[in-house]
mmCIF file with all atom_site columns, C-alpha atoms in Angstrom:
data_model
loop_
_atom_site.group_PDB
_atom_site.id
_atom_site.type_symbol
_atom_site.label_atom_id
_atom_site.label_alt_id
_atom_site.label_comp_id
_atom_site.label_asym_id
_atom_site.label_entity_id
_atom_site.label_seq_id
_atom_site.pdbx_PDB_ins_code
_atom_site.Cartn_x
_atom_site.Cartn_y
_atom_site.Cartn_z
_atom_site.occupancy
_atom_site.B_iso_or_equiv
_atom_site.pdbx_formal_charge
_atom_site.auth_seq_id
_atom_site.auth_comp_id
_atom_site.auth_asym_id
_atom_site.auth_atom_id
_atom_site.pdbx_PDB_model_num
ATOM 1   C CA . TRP A 1 1   ? -3.824  -9.272  9.774  1.00 75.00 ? 18  TRP A CA 1
ATOM 2   C CA . TYR A 1 2   ? -6.250  -6.863  11.812 1.00 69.00 ? 19  TYR A CA 1
ATOM 3   C CA . GLY A 1 3   ? -3.380  -5.192  13.669 1.00 71.00 ? 20  GLY A CA 1
ATOM 4   C CA . ILE A 1 4   ? -1.336  -4.951  10.399 1.00 78.00 ? 21  ILE A CA 1
ATOM 5   C CA . VAL A 1 5   ? -4.343  -3.328  8.599  1.00 76.00 ? 22  VAL A CA 1
ATOM 6   C CA . LEU A 1 6   ? -5.423  -1.092  11.827 1.00 73.00 ? 23  LEU A CA 1
ATOM 7   C CA . GLY A 1 7   ? -1.876  0.117   12.203 1.00 73.00 ? 24  GLY A CA 1
ATOM 8   C CA . LEU A 1 8   ? -1.615  1.079   8.452  1.00 78.00 ? 25  LEU A CA 1
ATOM 9   C CA . GLY A 1 9   ? -4.945  2.771   8.679  1.00 75.00 ? 26  GLY A CA 1
ATOM 10  C CA . LEU A 1 10  ? -4.157  4.838   11.551 1.00 75.00 ? 27  LEU A CA 1
ATOM 11  C CA . SER A 1 11  ? -0.636  5.876   10.353 1.00 75.00 ? 28  SER A CA 1
ATOM 12  C CA . PHE A 1 12  ? -2.216  7.480   7.346  1.00 77.00 ? 29  PHE A CA 1
ATOM 13  C CA . VAL A 1 13  ? -5.089  9.230   9.572  1.00 78.00 ? 30  VAL A CA 1
ATOM 14  C CA . TYR A 1 14  ? -2.588  10.262  12.206 1.00 78.00 ? 31  TYR A CA 1
ATOM 15  C CA . GLY A 1 15  ? -0.215  11.707  9.583  1.00 78.00 ? 32  GLY A CA 1
ATOM 16  C CA . CYS A 1 16  ? -2.637  13.784  7.623  1.00 81.00 ? 33  CYS A CA 1
ATOM 17  C CA . THR A 1 17  ? -4.734  15.201  10.470 1.00 85.00 ? 34  THR A CA 1
ATOM 18  C CA . ILE A 1 18  ? -1.783  16.201  12.814 1.00 86.00 ? 35  ILE A CA 1
ATOM 19  C CA . SER A 1 19  ? 0.345   17.736  10.261 1.00 85.00 ? 36  SER A CA 1
ATOM 20  C CA . ASN A 1 20  ? -2.603  19.691  8.750  1.00 87.00 ? 37  ASN A CA 1
ATOM 21  C CA . THR A 1 21  ? -4.341  20.622  12.025 1.00 88.00 ? 38  THR A CA 1
ATOM 22  C CA . ILE A 1 22  ? -0.962  21.959  13.510 1.00 88.00 ? 39  ILE A CA 1
ATOM 23  C CA . LYS A 1 23  ? -0.558  24.375  10.728 1.00 89.00 ? 40  LYS A CA 1
ATOM 24  C CA . PHE A 1 24  ? -3.662  26.034  11.578 1.00 91.00 ? 41  PHE A CA 1
ATOM 25  C CA . PHE A 1 25  ? -2.120  27.002  14.993 1.00 90.00 ? 42  PHE A CA 1
ATOM 26  C CA . PRO A 1 26  ? 1.893   27.398  14.684 1.00 88.00 ? 43  PRO A CA 1
ATOM 27  C CA . ASP A 1 27  ? 2.181   28.944  18.222 1.00 87.00 ? 44  ASP A CA 1
ATOM 28  C CA . LYS A 1 28  ? 0.413   26.028  20.121 1.00 89.00 ? 45  LYS A CA 1
ATOM 29  C CA . ARG A 1 29  ? 1.305   23.180  17.953 1.00 89.00 ? 46  ARG A CA 1
ATOM 30  C CA . GLY A 1 30  ? 1.899   20.502  20.594 1.00 90.00 ? 47  GLY A CA 1
ATOM 31  C CA . MET A 1 31  ? -1.377  21.414  22.266 1.00 92.00 ? 48  MET A CA 1
ATOM 32  C CA . VAL A 1 32  ? -3.141  21.081  19.099 1.00 91.00 ? 49  VAL A CA 1
ATOM 33  C CA . GLY A 1 33  ? -1.286  17.935  18.340 1.00 89.00 ? 50  GLY A CA 1
ATOM 34  C CA . GLY A 1 34  ? -2.123  16.330  21.682 1.00 89.00 ? 51  GLY A CA 1
ATOM 35  C CA . MET A 1 35  ? -5.886  17.405  21.484 1.00 90.00 ? 52  MET A CA 1
ATOM 36  C CA . THR A 1 36  ? -5.949  15.539  18.039 1.00 86.00 ? 53  THR A CA 1
ATOM 37  C CA . THR A 1 37  ? -4.224  12.508  19.427 1.00 83.00 ? 54  THR A CA 1
ATOM 38  C CA . ALA A 1 38  ? -6.862  12.759  22.249 1.00 86.00 ? 55  ALA A CA 1
ATOM 39  C CA . PHE A 1 39  ? -9.899  12.455  20.215 1.00 83.00 ? 56  PHE A CA 1
ATOM 40  C CA . TYR A 1 40  ? -8.241  9.086   18.967 1.00 77.00 ? 57  TYR A CA 1
ATOM 41  C CA . GLY A 1 41  ? -7.430  8.319   22.469 1.00 75.00 ? 58  GLY A CA 1
ATOM 42  C CA . ILE A 1 42  ? -11.263 8.901   23.653 1.00 81.00 ? 59  ILE A CA 1
ATOM 43  C CA . SER A 1 43  ? -12.774 6.814   20.870 1.00 79.00 ? 60  SER A CA 1
ATOM 44  C CA . SER A 1 44  ? -11.421 3.945   22.889 1.00 75.00 ? 61  SER A CA 1
ATOM 45  C CA . VAL A 1 45  ? -13.552 4.590   25.894 1.00 77.00 ? 62  VAL A CA 1
ATOM 46  C CA . ILE A 1 46  ? -16.765 4.820   23.260 1.00 81.00 ? 63  ILE A CA 1
ATOM 47  C CA . PHE A 1 47  ? -15.567 1.587   21.330 1.00 81.00 ? 64  PHE A CA 1
ATOM 48  C CA . ALA A 1 48  ? -14.077 -0.723  24.140 1.00 76.00 ? 65  ALA A CA 1
ATOM 49  C CA . PRO A 1 49  ? -17.666 -1.517  25.634 1.00 81.00 ? 66  PRO A CA 1
ATOM 50  C CA . LEU A 1 50  ? -19.185 -1.399  22.164 1.00 88.00 ? 67  LEU A CA 1
ATOM 51  C CA . ALA A 1 51  ? -16.579 -3.850  20.920 1.00 86.00 ? 68  ALA A CA 1
ATOM 52  C CA . ASP A 1 52  ? -17.461 -6.185  24.142 1.00 82.00 ? 69  ASP A CA 1
ATOM 53  C CA . ALA A 1 53  ? -21.173 -5.953  23.456 1.00 89.00 ? 70  ALA A CA 1
ATOM 54  C CA . LEU A 1 54  ? -20.656 -6.714  19.649 1.00 93.00 ? 71  LEU A CA 1
ATOM 55  C CA . SER A 1 55  ? -18.467 -9.457  20.652 1.00 91.00 ? 72  SER A CA 1
ATOM 56  C CA . ASN A 1 56  ? -20.883 -11.123 22.901 1.00 90.00 ? 73  ASN A CA 1
ATOM 57  C CA . ALA A 1 57  ? -23.546 -10.882 20.378 1.00 95.00 ? 74  ALA A CA 1
ATOM 58  C CA . PHE A 1 58  ? -22.029 -11.682 17.199 1.00 95.00 ? 75  PHE A CA 1
ATOM 59  C CA . GLY A 1 59  ? -18.533 -13.290 17.845 1.00 94.00 ? 76  GLY A CA 1
ATOM 60  C CA . ALA A 1 60  ? -15.053 -11.691 17.339 1.00 90.00 ? 77  ALA A CA 1
ATOM 61  C CA . ARG A 1 61  ? -15.152 -12.212 13.475 1.00 92.00 ? 78  ARG A CA 1
ATOM 62  C CA . ALA A 1 62  ? -18.148 -10.238 12.937 1.00 95.00 ? 79  ALA A CA 1
ATOM 63  C CA . THR A 1 63  ? -17.193 -7.726  15.406 1.00 93.00 ? 80  THR A CA 1
ATOM 64  C CA . PHE A 1 64  ? -13.984 -6.922  13.524 1.00 88.00 ? 81  PHE A CA 1
ATOM 65  C CA . LYS A 1 65  ? -15.901 -6.730  10.253 1.00 91.00 ? 82  LYS A CA 1
ATOM 66  C CA . ILE A 1 66  ? -18.646 -4.375  11.989 1.00 94.00 ? 83  ILE A CA 1
ATOM 67  C CA . LEU A 1 67  ? -16.265 -2.253  13.619 1.00 89.00 ? 84  LEU A CA 1
ATOM 68  C CA . GLY A 1 68  ? -14.032 -1.859  10.449 1.00 86.00 ? 85  GLY A CA 1
ATOM 69  C CA . ILE A 1 69  ? -16.967 -0.844  8.372  1.00 92.00 ? 86  ILE A CA 1
ATOM 70  C CA . VAL A 1 70  ? -17.866 1.640   10.985 1.00 91.00 ? 87  VAL A CA 1
ATOM 71  C CA . PHE A 1 71  ? -14.333 3.045   11.174 1.00 85.00 ? 88  PHE A CA 1
ATOM 72  C CA . LEU A 1 72  ? -14.413 3.302   7.294  1.00 87.00 ? 89  LEU A CA 1
ATOM 73  C CA . VAL A 1 73  ? -17.453 5.157   7.080  1.00 92.00 ? 90  VAL A CA 1
ATOM 74  C CA . ILE A 1 74  ? -16.469 7.853   9.963  1.00 87.00 ? 91  ILE A CA 1
ATOM 75  C CA . ILE A 1 75  ? -12.818 8.362   8.368  1.00 84.00 ? 92  ILE A CA 1
ATOM 76  C CA . CYS A 1 76  ? -14.247 8.666   4.867  1.00 87.00 ? 93  CYS A CA 1
ATOM 77  C CA . ALA A 1 77  ? -16.971 11.054  5.924  1.00 91.00 ? 94  ALA A CA 1
ATOM 78  C CA . GLY A 1 78  ? -14.306 13.081  8.065  1.00 86.00 ? 95  GLY A CA 1
ATOM 79  C CA . SER A 1 79  ? -12.207 13.273  5.032  1.00 85.00 ? 96  SER A CA 1
ATOM 80  C CA . PHE A 1 80  ? -14.780 15.078  3.234  1.00 90.00 ? 97  PHE A CA 1
ATOM 81  C CA . ILE A 1 81  ? -15.213 17.624  5.649  1.00 89.00 ? 98  ILE A CA 1
ATOM 82  C CA . MET A 1 82  ? -11.420 18.199  6.721  1.00 86.00 ? 99  MET A CA 1
ATOM 83  C CA . GLN A 1 83  ? -9.860  21.550  4.904  1.00 88.00 ? 100 GLN A CA 1
ATOM 84  C CA . LYS A 1 84  ? -6.424  21.842  4.047  1.00 88.00 ? 101 LYS A CA 1
ATOM 85  C CA . CYS A 1 85  ? -4.445  24.745  5.584  1.00 87.00 ? 102 CYS A CA 1
ATOM 86  C CA . PRO A 1 86  ? -3.839  27.367  2.610  1.00 89.00 ? 103 PRO A CA 1
ATOM 87  C CA . ALA A 1 87  ? -0.365  27.944  1.990  1.00 85.00 ? 104 ALA A CA 1
ATOM 88  C CA . GLY A 1 88  ? 1.172   30.754  3.755  1.00 83.00 ? 105 GLY A CA 1
ATOM 89  C CA . PHE A 1 89  ? -1.413  30.825  6.265  1.00 87.00 ? 106 PHE A CA 1
ATOM 90  C CA . VAL A 1 90  ? -0.752  32.902  9.381  1.00 86.00 ? 107 VAL A CA 1
ATOM 91  C CA . PRO A 1 91  ? -3.126  33.346  12.255 1.00 86.00 ? 108 PRO A CA 1
ATOM 92  C CA . THR A 1 92  ? -4.233  36.846  13.252 1.00 85.00 ? 109 THR A CA 1
ATOM 93  C CA . GLY A 1 93  ? -1.782  38.407  15.560 1.00 83.00 ? 110 GLY A CA 1
ATOM 94  C CA . TYR A 1 94  ? 0.560   35.683  15.274 1.00 84.00 ? 111 TYR A CA 1
ATOM 95  C CA . VAL A 1 95  ? 4.276   36.674  15.116 1.00 82.00 ? 112 VAL A CA 1
ATOM 96  C CA . ALA A 1 96  ? 6.765   33.868  14.286 1.00 78.00 ? 113 ALA A CA 1
ATOM 97  C CA . PRO A 1 97  ? 9.499   33.505  16.989 1.00 74.00 ? 114 PRO A CA 1
ATOM 98  C CA . ALA A 1 98  ? 12.891  35.138  15.504 1.00 72.00 ? 115 ALA A CA 1
ATOM 99  C CA . PRO A 1 99  ? 15.381  32.367  14.532 1.00 67.00 ? 116 PRO A CA 1
ATOM 100 C CA . VAL A 1 100 ? 18.108  31.452  17.764 1.00 66.00 ? 117 VAL A CA 1
ATOM 101 C CA . SER A 1 101 ? 21.353  32.953  16.947 1.00 65.00 ? 118 SER A CA 1
ATOM 102 C CA . GLY A 1 102 ? 21.233  32.766  13.074 1.00 60.00 ? 119 GLY A CA 1
ATOM 103 C CA . LYS A 1 103 ? 19.786  29.156  13.068 1.00 63.00 ? 120 LYS A CA 1
ATOM 104 C CA . LYS A 1 104 ? 17.800  28.727  10.038 1.00 64.00 ? 121 LYS A CA 1
ATOM 105 C CA . VAL A 1 105 ? 14.567  26.567  10.542 1.00 64.00 ? 122 VAL A CA 1
ATOM 106 C CA . SER A 1 106 ? 12.877  25.086  7.793  1.00 73.00 ? 123 SER A CA 1
ATOM 107 C CA . ASP A 1 107 ? 11.029  22.024  6.666  1.00 77.00 ? 124 ASP A CA 1
ATOM 108 C CA . LYS A 1 108 ? 12.943  19.098  6.087  1.00 84.00 ? 125 LYS A CA 1
ATOM 109 C CA . THR A 1 109 ? 12.922  16.710  2.998  1.00 89.00 ? 126 THR A CA 1
ATOM 110 C CA . PRO A 1 110 ? 12.385  12.823  3.580  1.00 89.00 ? 127 PRO A CA 1
ATOM 111 C CA . VAL A 1 111 ? 16.088  12.439  2.777  1.00 93.00 ? 128 VAL A CA 1
ATOM 112 C CA . GLU A 1 112 ? 17.233  15.215  5.115  1.00 93.00 ? 129 GLU A CA 1
ATOM 113 C CA . MET A 1 113 ? 14.917  13.830  7.967  1.00 91.00 ? 130 MET A CA 1
ATOM 114 C CA . LEU A 1 114 ? 16.534  10.783  7.344  1.00 94.00 ? 131 LEU A CA 1
ATOM 115 C CA . LYS A 1 115 ? 20.128  11.854  7.722  1.00 94.00 ? 132 LYS A CA 1
ATOM 116 C CA . MET A 1 116 ? 19.399  13.634  11.216 1.00 92.00 ? 133 MET A CA 1
ATOM 117 C CA . PRO A 1 117 ? 20.415  11.113  14.333 1.00 92.00 ? 134 PRO A CA 1
ATOM 118 C CA . ILE A 1 118 ? 17.567  13.020  16.459 1.00 87.00 ? 135 ILE A CA 1
ATOM 119 C CA . PHE A 1 119 ? 14.781  11.720  13.590 1.00 89.00 ? 136 PHE A CA 1
ATOM 120 C CA . TYR A 1 120 ? 15.840  8.018   15.100 1.00 91.00 ? 137 TYR A CA 1
ATOM 121 C CA . VAL A 1 121 ? 15.813  9.009   18.522 1.00 86.00 ? 138 VAL A CA 1
ATOM 122 C CA . MET A 1 122 ? 12.451  10.442  18.187 1.00 83.00 ? 139 MET A CA 1
ATOM 123 C CA . LEU A 1 123 ? 11.234  7.460   16.094 1.00 86.00 ? 140 LEU A CA 1
ATOM 124 C CA . LEU A 1 124 ? 12.349  4.985   18.908 1.00 88.00 ? 141 LEU A CA 1
ATOM 125 C CA . MET A 1 125 ? 10.857  6.889   21.518 1.00 83.00 ? 142 MET A CA 1
ATOM 126 C CA . LEU A 1 126 ? 7.506   6.999   19.652 1.00 79.00 ? 143 LEU A CA 1
ATOM 127 C CA . THR A 1 127 ? 7.480   3.259   18.844 1.00 83.00 ? 144 THR A CA 1
ATOM 128 C CA . CYS A 1 128 ? 8.169   2.194   22.187 1.00 84.00 ? 145 CYS A CA 1
ATOM 129 C CA . GLY A 1 129 ? 5.343   4.345   23.741 1.00 78.00 ? 146 GLY A CA 1
ATOM 130 C CA . GLY A 1 130 ? 2.931   3.411   21.173 1.00 77.00 ? 147 GLY A CA 1
ATOM 131 C CA . THR A 1 131 ? 3.763   -0.164  21.286 1.00 81.00 ? 148 THR A CA 1
ATOM 132 C CA . PHE A 1 132 ? 3.880   -0.523  25.121 1.00 82.00 ? 149 PHE A CA 1
ATOM 133 C CA . GLY A 1 133 ? 0.605   1.618   25.296 1.00 77.00 ? 150 GLY A CA 1
ATOM 134 C CA . MET A 1 134 ? -1.076  -0.766  22.741 1.00 76.00 ? 151 MET A CA 1
ATOM 135 C CA . MET A 1 135 ? 0.156   -3.549  24.370 1.00 81.00 ? 152 MET A CA 1
ATOM 136 C CA . ILE A 1 136 ? -1.454  -2.649  27.725 1.00 82.00 ? 153 ILE A CA 1
ATOM 137 C CA . ILE A 1 137 ? -4.537  -1.155  26.316 1.00 78.00 ? 154 ILE A CA 1
ATOM 138 C CA . SER A 1 138 ? -5.112  -4.429  24.558 1.00 77.00 ? 155 SER A CA 1
ATOM 139 C CA . GLN A 1 139 ? -4.624  -6.674  27.385 1.00 85.00 ? 156 GLN A CA 1
ATOM 140 C CA . ALA A 1 140 ? -6.015  -4.627  30.056 1.00 85.00 ? 157 ALA A CA 1
ATOM 141 C CA . LYS A 1 141 ? -9.486  -6.397  30.199 1.00 84.00 ? 158 LYS A CA 1
ATOM 142 C CA . GLY A 1 142 ? -7.882  -9.962  30.324 1.00 88.00 ? 159 GLY A CA 1
ATOM 143 C CA . ILE A 1 143 ? -5.372  -8.590  33.233 1.00 89.00 ? 160 ILE A CA 1
ATOM 144 C CA . ALA A 1 144 ? -8.240  -7.113  35.175 1.00 89.00 ? 161 ALA A CA 1
ATOM 145 C CA . MET A 1 145 ? -10.241 -10.549 34.705 1.00 90.00 ? 162 MET A CA 1
ATOM 146 C CA . ASN A 1 146 ? -7.608  -12.940 35.425 1.00 91.00 ? 163 ASN A CA 1
ATOM 147 C CA . MET A 1 147 ? -5.301  -11.033 37.777 1.00 90.00 ? 164 MET A CA 1
ATOM 148 C CA . VAL A 1 148 ? -7.957  -9.168  39.549 1.00 87.00 ? 165 VAL A CA 1
ATOM 149 C CA . GLY A 1 149 ? -10.857 -11.443 39.321 1.00 91.00 ? 166 GLY A CA 1
ATOM 150 C CA . ALA A 1 150 ? -13.143 -8.627  37.804 1.00 90.00 ? 167 ALA A CA 1
ATOM 151 C CA . SER A 1 151 ? -16.251 -9.375  35.805 1.00 90.00 ? 168 SER A CA 1
ATOM 152 C CA . ALA A 1 152 ? -16.220 -8.670  32.185 1.00 84.00 ? 169 ALA A CA 1
ATOM 153 C CA . ALA A 1 153 ? -18.427 -5.555  32.545 1.00 84.00 ? 170 ALA A CA 1
ATOM 154 C CA . THR A 1 154 ? -15.953 -4.110  35.356 1.00 89.00 ? 171 THR A CA 1
ATOM 155 C CA . ALA A 1 155 ? -13.081 -5.154  33.414 1.00 88.00 ? 172 ALA A CA 1
ATOM 156 C CA . THR A 1 156 ? -14.412 -3.311  30.400 1.00 83.00 ? 173 THR A CA 1
ATOM 157 C CA . LEU A 1 157 ? -14.833 -0.443  32.472 1.00 85.00 ? 174 LEU A CA 1
ATOM 158 C CA . PHE A 1 158 ? -11.321 -0.510  33.693 1.00 85.00 ? 175 PHE A CA 1
ATOM 159 C CA . VAL A 1 159 ? -10.234 -0.360  29.914 1.00 82.00 ? 176 VAL A CA 1
ATOM 160 C CA . SER A 1 160 ? -12.331 2.849   29.567 1.00 82.00 ? 177 SER A CA 1
ATOM 161 C CA . VAL A 1 161 ? -10.715 4.397   32.674 1.00 86.00 ? 178 VAL A CA 1
ATOM 162 C CA . LEU A 1 162 ? -7.168  3.601   31.344 1.00 85.00 ? 179 LEU A CA 1
ATOM 163 C CA . CYS A 1 163 ? -8.319  5.165   28.090 1.00 82.00 ? 180 CYS A CA 1
ATOM 164 C CA . LEU A 1 164 ? -9.580  8.426   29.734 1.00 86.00 ? 181 LEU A CA 1
ATOM 165 C CA . PHE A 1 165 ? -5.971  8.574   31.311 1.00 88.00 ? 182 PHE A CA 1
ATOM 166 C CA . ASN A 1 166 ? -4.387  7.950   27.937 1.00 84.00 ? 183 ASN A CA 1
ATOM 167 C CA . THR A 1 167 ? -6.517  11.019  26.716 1.00 86.00 ? 184 THR A CA 1
ATOM 168 C CA . ALA A 1 168 ? -5.604  13.118  29.465 1.00 89.00 ? 185 ALA A CA 1
ATOM 169 C CA . GLY A 1 169 ? -1.655  12.316  29.045 1.00 88.00 ? 186 GLY A CA 1
ATOM 170 C CA . ARG A 1 170 ? -1.846  13.222  25.420 1.00 87.00 ? 187 ARG A CA 1
ATOM 171 C CA . LEU A 1 171 ? -3.303  16.711  26.162 1.00 90.00 ? 188 LEU A CA 1
ATOM 172 C CA . VAL A 1 172 ? -0.578  17.005  29.007 1.00 92.00 ? 189 VAL A CA 1
ATOM 173 C CA . ALA A 1 173 ? 2.331   16.017  26.959 1.00 90.00 ? 190 ALA A CA 1
ATOM 174 C CA . GLY A 1 174 ? 1.018   18.219  23.667 1.00 90.00 ? 191 GLY A CA 1
ATOM 175 C CA . SER A 1 175 ? 0.798   21.040  26.099 1.00 91.00 ? 192 SER A CA 1
ATOM 176 C CA . LEU A 1 176 ? 3.967   20.690  27.970 1.00 93.00 ? 193 LEU A CA 1
ATOM 177 C CA . SER A 1 177 ? 6.104   19.962  24.551 1.00 91.00 ? 194 SER A CA 1
ATOM 178 C CA . ASP A 1 178 ? 4.997   23.803  23.628 1.00 91.00 ? 195 ASP A CA 1
ATOM 179 C CA . LYS A 1 179 ? 6.580   24.891  26.825 1.00 91.00 ? 196 LYS A CA 1
ATOM 180 C CA . LEU A 1 180 ? 9.484   22.294  27.359 1.00 92.00 ? 197 LEU A CA 1
ATOM 181 C CA . GLY A 1 181 ? 9.975   21.464  23.674 1.00 88.00 ? 198 GLY A CA 1
ATOM 182 C CA . ARG A 1 182 ? 9.477   17.917  21.765 1.00 82.00 ? 199 ARG A CA 1
ATOM 183 C CA . ILE A 1 183 ? 12.577  16.258  22.691 1.00 80.00 ? 200 ILE A CA 1
ATOM 184 C CA . ASN A 1 184 ? 12.429  17.287  26.443 1.00 87.00 ? 201 ASN A CA 1
ATOM 185 C CA . THR A 1 185 ? 8.665   16.126  26.683 1.00 87.00 ? 202 THR A CA 1
ATOM 186 C CA . LEU A 1 186 ? 9.578   12.748  24.946 1.00 79.00 ? 203 LEU A CA 1
ATOM 187 C CA . THR A 1 187 ? 12.624  12.270  27.025 1.00 81.00 ? 204 THR A CA 1
ATOM 188 C CA . ILE A 1 188 ? 10.216  12.733  30.534 1.00 84.00 ? 205 ILE A CA 1
ATOM 189 C CA . ALA A 1 189 ? 7.535   10.593  29.068 1.00 78.00 ? 206 ALA A CA 1
#
């Protein structure tokens, strides 16, 4: 249940923050999207040792409750300071690129999006990346302790280092997507 509720909560937070944030920076959408997701990724560096300490002090069930309340407060507080990008916003000095050989670029409705084969390719790529990433991060401490013989504190440090690389990867992939394109970056990843 924790995974299902957390996954649903993250999908709501991710969707609204990323889609709104990139509207402020249409010329650097990938980099800004990467930065937005990197801030989420860096939270693992903070919360992994905190969750470990809380779990040792209060047990797993109490830790889930404590962190759930902390996340609820942080997300709700953040929602009060988030500003919606104004309709028709164009940053100073930004000139939209000319359409390529008469190809019209426009937002898609959900139904139009579901009719595009590339949507399913992207969905598969992102689902695999997210699933495998979460599987590794969630098991990294146990792997370090059981296979390498690391202490609990050292294993928690390993998780934090892994999360730092995860964060850096989000920044690099976001910046690359501005240069190489979204699909090419996903394919390389």
